[in-house]
Coordinates of N, CA, C and O in Angstrom, one line a residue:
M1 N 31.9 24.4 -18.0 CA 31.1 23.4 -17.4 C 30.2 23.2 -16.6 O 29.1 22.9 -16.8
K2 N 30.0 23.8 -15.8 CA 29.0 24.4 -14.7 C 27.9 24.7 -15.1 O 26.9 24.7 -15.6
K3 N 28.2 25.7 -16.9 CA 27.0 26.8 -17.5 C 26.6 26.1 -17.9 O 24.9 25.7 -18.1
Y4 N 27.1 25.2 -18.4 CA 26.3 24.0 -19.4 C 25.5 22.8 -19.0 O 24.7 22.6 -19.1
S5 N 26.0 22.2 -17.6 CA 25.0 21.7 -16.9 C 24.0 22.2 -16.2 O 23.2 21.6 -16.2
L6 N 24.1 23.5 -15.6 CA 22.7 24.3 -15.2 C 21.8 24.1 -16.4 O 20.6 24.5 -16.4
I7 N 22.4 25.2 -17.9 CA 21.5 25.0 -18.6 C 20.6 23.9 -19.6 O 19.8 23.8 -19.6
L8 N 21.5 22.5 -19.2 CA 21.3 21.7 -19.6 C 19.6 20.6 -18.1 O 19.0 20.5 -18.8
F9 N 20.3 21.7 -17.1 CA 19.4 20.7 -16.1 C 17.9 22.1 -16.5 O 17.1 20.8 -15.8
F10 N 18.4 22.4 -16.5 CA 16.8 23.2 -17.2 C 15.6 23.6 -18.0 O 14.8 23.2 -18.6
L11 N 16.7 22.4 -19.4 CA 15.9 22.4 -20.0 C 15.3 21.4 -20.2 O 14.0 20.9 -20.4
I12 N 15.9 20.2 -19.1 CA 15.3 18.5 -19.0 C 13.7 19.1 -18.3 O 12.8 18.5 -18.5
T13 N 14.5 20.0 -17.2 CA 13.5 20.1 -15.7 C 12.3 20.9 -16.7 O 10.6 20.7 -16.0
L14 N 12.5 21.4 -17.7 CA 11.2 22.8 -18.5 C 10.1 21.6 -19.4 O 9.3 21.5 -19.4
G15 N 11.0 21.0 -19.5 CA 10.5 19.8 -20.8 C 10.3 18.6 -19.8 O 9.0 17.8 -20.5
A16 N 9.9 18.4 -19.2 CA 9.5 17.4 -17.7 C 7.9 17.8 -17.8 O 7.5 18.5 -17.5
K17 N 7.2 16.6 -17.9 CA 5.9 16.8 -18.1 C 5.3 15.6 -16.6 O 5.3 14.5 -16.9
A18 N 5.1 15.9 -16.2 CA 4.3 15.3 -14.7 C 3.1 14.8 -15.2 O 2.3 14.7 -16.0
Q19 N 2.5 13.2 -14.7 CA 1.3 12.6 -14.8 C 0.6 13.1 -14.1 O -0.9 13.2 -14.4
G20 N 0.4 14.2 -13.2 CA -0.8 14.6 -12.3 C -0.3 15.2 -10.8 O 0.6 14.1 -10.9
N21 N -1.0 15.9 -10.2 CA -1.1 15.9 -8.9 C -1.4 15.1 -8.0 O -2.6 14.6 -8.7
L22 N -1.3 15.1 -6.9 CA -2.1 13.8 -6.3 C -3.1 15.6 -5.4 O -2.6 16.1 -4.6
Q23 N -4.1 15.0 -4.6 CA -5.0 16.3 -3.8 C -5.6 14.7 -3.2 O -6.2 13.6 -3.3
F24 N -5.4 15.3 -2.1 CA -6.0 14.0 -0.4 C -7.0 14.4 -0.7 O -8.3 14.8 -1.4
N25 N -7.9 13.1 -0.7 CA -9.1 12.4 -0.8 C -9.8 12.1 0.5 O -10.6 12.7 1.4
Q26 N -9.3 10.9 1.3 CA -10.1 10.2 2.5 C -8.8 9.4 3.3 O -8.1 9.0 2.2
V27 N -9.0 9.1 4.4 CA -8.2 8.0 5.0 C -9.4 6.5 4.8 O -10.5 7.3 5.6
I28 N -9.0 5.6 4.4 CA -9.8 4.5 4.6 C -8.9 3.6 5.7 O -8.0 3.5 5.7
T29 N -9.7 2.9 6.5 CA -9.7 2.4 7.9 C -10.6 0.8 7.8 O -11.5 0.7 7.4
K30 N -9.3 -0.1 7.5 CA -10.1 -1.5 8.0 C -9.7 -2.3 9.2 O -8.8 -2.1 8.9
S31 N -10.6 -2.9 9.6 CA -10.0 -3.5 10.8 C -11.0 -5.1 10.9 O -12.4 -4.8 10.4
G32 N -10.4 -5.8 12.1 CA -11.7 -7.1 11.9 C -11.0 -8.1 12.1 O -10.1 -8.0 12.9
Y33 N -11.4 -9.1 12.1 CA -11.1 -10.6 12.9 C -10.9 -11.4 11.6 O -12.2 -11.8 11.0
L34 N -10.3 -11.9 11.5 CA -10.2 -13.1 10.6 C -9.7 -14.5 11.3 O -8.9 -15.1 12.0
T35 N -10.2 -15.3 10.8 CA -10.4 -16.6 11.5 C -8.8 -17.5 10.6 O -9.0 -16.9 9.6
C36 N -8.8 -18.8 11.3 CA -7.6 -19.7 10.5 C -8.2 -19.9 9.1 O -8.9 -20.3 8.6
G37 N -7.7 -19.2 8.0 CA -7.6 -19.6 6.8 C -8.3 -19.1 6.4 O -8.9 -19.3 4.7
S38 N -9.0 -17.4 6.2 CA -9.3 -16.9 6.0 C -8.9 -15.9 5.4 O -8.0 -15.4 5.8
S39 N -9.3 -15.1 4.6 CA -8.5 -13.8 3.4 C -10.2 -13.2 3.5 O -11.5 -13.4 3.6
S40 N -9.8 -12.2 3.5 CA -10.7 -10.0 3.1 C -11.1 -10.5 1.5 O -9.9 -11.7 1.3
D41 N -12.0 -9.8 1.6 CA -12.6 -9.3 0.2 C -11.6 -8.8 -0.5 O -10.7 -8.1 0.2
V42 N -11.1 -8.7 -2.0 CA -10.7 -8.2 -2.4 C -10.6 -6.4 -3.0 O -11.9 -6.2 -2.8
L43 N -9.7 -5.4 -2.7 CA -10.4 -4.0 -2.3 C -9.7 -3.8 -4.0 O -8.7 -4.0 -4.0
T44 N -10.1 -3.1 -4.3 CA -9.8 -2.7 -5.9 C -9.2 -1.5 -5.5 O -10.3 -0.6 -5.1
V45 N -8.0 -0.7 -5.8 CA -7.8 0.9 -6.4 C -8.8 2.0 -7.6 O -8.5 1.3 -8.5
P46 N -9.8 2.6 -6.9 CA -10.2 3.0 -8.1 C -9.8 3.7 -9.4 O -8.8 4.2 -8.8
S47 N -10.2 3.7 -10.3 CA -9.5 4.8 -11.1 C -9.6 6.0 -11.4 O -10.6 6.9 -10.4
G48 N -8.3 6.7 -11.3 CA -8.7 8.3 -11.3 C -7.7 8.6 -10.0 O -7.8 9.4 -9.7
K49 N -7.4 7.4 -8.8 CA -6.8 7.9 -7.7 C -5.7 6.7 -7.4 O -5.4 6.0 -8.1
V50 N -5.3 6.9 -6.6 CA -3.8 6.4 -5.8 C -3.7 6.0 -4.3 O -4.5 6.6 -3.7
W51 N -3.8 5.0 -4.0 CA -3.1 4.6 -2.2 C -2.1 4.3 -1.7 O -1.0 4.1 -2.2
K52 N -1.9 5.1 -0.3 CA -0.9 5.0 0.4 C -1.3 4.1 1.6 O -1.8 4.7 2.2
L53 N -0.6 2.2 1.7 CA -1.2 1.5 2.8 C 0.0 2.0 3.8 O 1.0 1.5 3.5
E54 N -0.6 2.7 4.3 CA 0.5 3.3 5.5 C 0.7 3.1 6.6 O 2.0 2.8 7.1
Y55 N 0.0 2.3 7.3 CA -0.3 0.7 8.3 C -1.3 0.1 8.1 O -1.6 0.1 8.0
Y56 N -0.3 -1.4 8.7 CA -1.2 -2.2 8.9 C -0.6 -3.1 10.4 O 0.9 -3.3 10.5
T57 N -1.2 -3.7 10.8 CA -1.0 -4.2 11.8 C -2.0 -5.6 12.8 O -2.8 -5.3 12.0
N58 N -1.3 -6.8 13.1 CA -2.7 -7.7 13.5 C -1.8 -7.9 15.3 O -0.9 -7.7 15.7
S59 N -2.8 -9.0 15.9 CA -3.2 -9.1 16.8 C -2.2 -10.0 17.5 O -1.7 -10.7 18.5
N60 N -1.5 -11.1 15.6 CA -1.0 -11.9 16.0 C 0.5 -12.2 15.9 O 1.0 -12.3 14.9
D61 N 1.0 -12.5 17.3 CA 2.7 -12.7 16.9 C 3.2 -13.3 16.4 O 4.1 -13.9 15.6
E62 N 2.5 -14.5 16.1 CA 2.6 -15.9 15.9 C 3.3 -15.7 14.6 O 3.8 -16.6 13.7
G63 N 2.8 -15.1 13.3 CA 2.7 -15.2 12.1 C 1.6 -15.9 11.4 O 0.2 -15.8 12.4
G64 N 1.8 -15.5 10.0 CA 0.3 -16.1 9.2 C -0.4 -14.8 9.0 O -1.2 -15.2 8.5
F65 N -0.1 -13.9 9.0 CA -1.1 -13.1 8.4 C 0.1 -12.4 7.4 O 1.2 -11.9 7.2
H66 N -0.6 -12.4 6.3 CA -0.7 -12.1 5.0 C -1.3 -10.8 4.1 O -2.6 -10.8 4.4
I67 N -0.6 -9.8 3.5 CA -0.6 -9.0 2.8 C -0.6 -9.0 1.0 O 0.7 -9.5 1.1
Y68 N -1.6 -9.4 0.6 CA -1.1 -9.6 -0.8 C -1.3 -8.2 -1.9 O -2.6 -8.2 -1.5
I69 N -0.7 -8.1 -3.1 CA -1.0 -7.1 -3.5 C -1.0 -7.5 -5.3 O 0.2 -7.8 -5.4
N70 N -1.9 -7.8 -6.1 CA -1.3 -7.7 -7.3 C -1.7 -9.3 -7.4 O -1.0 -10.1 -7.7
N71 N -2.1 -10.6 -5.8 CA -1.9 -11.6 -5.8 C -0.3 -12.0 -5.6 O -0.8 -13.5 -5.5
I72 N 0.6 -10.9 -5.1 CA 1.6 -11.2 -4.4 C 2.0 -11.1 -3.1 O 1.6 -9.9 -3.3
Q73 N 2.4 -11.8 -2.2 CA 2.5 -11.8 -0.9 C 3.7 -10.9 -0.8 O 4.5 -10.3 -1.5
F74 N 2.6 -9.6 -0.1 CA 3.7 -8.4 0.0 C 4.0 -8.6 1.2 O 5.6 -8.1 1.5
V75 N 3.9 -8.8 2.9 CA 4.6 -9.1 3.7 C 4.0 -9.8 4.9 O 2.6 -10.5 4.2
S76 N 4.3 -10.3 5.4 CA 3.7 -10.9 6.9 C 4.4 -10.8 8.2 O 5.4 -10.3 8.3
G77 N 3.2 -11.2 9.2 CA 3.4 -11.0 10.2 C 3.8 -9.3 10.6 O 1.9 -8.8 9.9
T78 N 3.7 -8.2 11.3 CA 3.2 -7.5 11.6 C 4.6 -5.9 11.3 O 4.4 -4.7 11.7
D79 N 5.3 -6.5 10.4 CA 6.1 -5.8 10.1 C 5.2 -4.5 9.0 O 4.7 -5.1 7.8
S80 N 5.6 -3.1 9.2 CA 4.4 -2.3 8.9 C 5.1 -0.8 8.3 O 6.0 -0.7 8.2
R81 N 5.1 -1.1 6.4 CA 6.2 -0.6 6.1 C 5.0 1.0 5.4 O 4.3 -0.6 4.3
P82 N 5.2 2.0 4.4 CA 4.4 1.8 3.5 C 5.2 1.5 2.5 O 5.5 1.1 1.7
V83 N 3.3 1.2 1.9 CA 3.7 1.4 0.2 C 2.8 2.3 -0.5 O 1.7 1.8 -0.1
W84 N 2.5 2.5 -1.9 CA 2.0 2.8 -2.5 C 1.1 2.3 -3.5 O 1.9 1.0 -4.4
L85 N -0.3 2.0 -3.7 CA -1.1 0.8 -5.1 C -1.3 2.1 -5.6 O -2.3 3.3 -5.8
K86 N -1.4 2.2 -7.3 CA -1.7 2.8 -8.4 C -3.1 2.1 -8.5 O -3.2 1.0 -8.6
S87 N -3.8 3.1 -9.3 CA -5.3 2.3 -10.0 C -4.9 0.9 -10.9 O -4.6 0.9 -11.4
Q88 N -6.7 1.0 -9.8 CA -6.6 -0.8 -10.6 C -5.9 -2.0 -10.2 O -5.4 -3.0 -10.3
D89 N -4.9 -1.9 -8.9 CA -4.2 -2.4 -7.7 C -4.7 -3.0 -6.8 O -6.4 -2.5 -6.5
N90 N -4.6 -4.8 -7.0 CA -5.8 -4.7 -5.7 C -5.1 -5.4 -4.5 O -3.8 -6.1 -4.5
L91 N -5.9 -5.3 -3.7 CA -5.0 -5.8 -1.7 C -6.1 -6.9 -1.2 O -7.4 -6.2 -1.6
R92 N -5.4 -7.2 -0.9 CA -6.1 -8.6 0.5 C -5.3 -8.4 1.5 O -4.1 -8.7 1.1
Y93 N -5.7 -8.8 2.5 CA -4.8 -9.8 3.5 C -5.4 -11.1 4.3 O -7.1 -11.7 3.6
S94 N -4.8 -12.3 4.5 CA -5.6 -13.2 4.9 C -4.6 -13.9 6.5 O -3.5 -13.5 6.6
Q95 N -5.5 -14.7 6.7 CA -4.8 -15.1 8.2 C -4.2 -17.3 7.8 O -4.9 -17.1 7.6
T96 N -3.2 -17.3 7.7 CA -2.7 -18.6 7.3 C -1.7 -19.1 8.5 O -1.8 -19.3 9.0
T97 N -1.6 -20.8 8.1 CA -0.6 -21.4 8.8 C 0.9 -20.8 8.8 O 1.0 -20.5 8.0
T98 N 1.3 -21.0 10.1 CA 2.3 -20.6 10.5 C 3.7 -21.1 9.7 O 3.5 -22.2 9.8
I99 N 4.8 -21.0 9.8 CA 5.9 -21.8 9.8 C 6.0 -22.9 10.9 O 6.8 -23.8 10.4
Y100 N 5.5 -22.7 11.8 CA 5.1 -24.3 12.7 C 4.5 -24.7 12.7 O 3.7 -25.7 13.7
G101 N 3.0 -24.6 11.7 CA 2.1 -24.8 11.8 C 0.6 -24.7 12.3 O 0.1 -26.3 11.9
T102 N 1.3 -24.1 13.0 CA -0.3 -23.9 13.8 C -0.5 -22.4 12.7 O -0.6 -21.7 12.7
C103 N -2.0 -22.8 13.1 CA -3.0 -21.1 12.6 C -3.3 -20.5 13.7 O -4.4 -21.6 14.7
Y104 N -3.3 -19.5 13.8 CA -4.1 -18.4 15.3 C -4.5 -17.6 14.4 O -4.6 -17.1 13.4
P105 N -6.2 -17.3 15.0 CA -6.9 -16.3 14.4 C -6.4 -14.8 14.6 O -6.1 -15.3 15.7
T106 N -6.5 -13.8 14.2 CA -5.8 -12.5 14.7 C -7.3 -11.8 14.1 O -7.9 -11.6 12.9
Y107 N -7.0 -10.3 14.9 CA -7.5 -9.2 14.9 C -6.3 -8.3 13.8 O -5.3 -8.4 14.0
Y108 N -6.8 -7.9 12.8 CA -6.4 -6.9 11.9 C -6.9 -5.6 12.2 O -7.4 -5.2 12.3
F109 N -5.9 -4.0 11.4 CA -5.9 -3.4 11.6 C -5.4 -2.5 9.9 O -4.0 -2.4 9.8
L110 N -5.7 -1.9 9.1 CA -5.2 -0.8 8.1 C -5.6 0.6 8.2 O -6.7 0.7 8.3
S111 N -4.6 0.9 7.7 CA -4.6 2.2 7.7 C -3.9 3.0 5.8 O -2.8 2.6 5.7
I112 N -4.8 3.6 5.1 CA -5.0 3.5 3.8 C -5.3 5.2 3.4 O -7.0 5.5 3.7
I113 N -4.1 5.9 3.0 CA -5.0 7.7 2.2 C -4.6 7.4 1.0 O -4.1 6.7 -0.4
E114 N -6.2 7.9 0.7 CA -6.5 7.8 -0.8 C -6.4 9.0 -1.2 O -6.9 10.1 -0.4
F115 N -5.7 9.8 -2.4 CA -5.4 10.3 -2.9 C -6.3 10.9 -4.8 O -6.5 9.7 -5.0
N116 N -6.7 12.1 -5.2 CA -7.0 11.9 -6.4 C -5.9 12.5 -7.1 O -5.4 13.3 -6.7
I117 N -5.8 12.0 -8.5 CA -5.1 12.1 -9.1 C -5.4 13.4 -9.8 O -6.7 13.4 -11.0
T118 N -5.1 14.5 -10.0 CA -5.5 16.4 -10.4 C -4.8 16.0 -11.7 O -3.4 16.0 -11.7
Q119 N -5.1 17.0 -12.6 CA -4.4 17.5 -14.2 C -3.6 19.4 -13.8 O -3.9 19.9 -12.9

């Protein structure tokens, strides 16, 4: 049985095709200041590229800092976890009212690694 499983594994592996390889292109950093109720410009992943949003933080421990990917709220506050974005995905960030009804301005920082998709 192991023999057949091994043969099947190799047949599947040899027949699989990747969509491309990733080649490091650049590091993109965004930082600045968001006032109450303000939002960043929309950043769009260029064609033939993928982004890894590696790190993000803000100076406001009270909340209200939001990151949106394709207009869906991805994260609030200072919780930083990596996320991959494909070509044509949109990214923006904003500072809004917290759950306690107060809005605090904030300094923010984002670190993005951009990769080229190669064949």
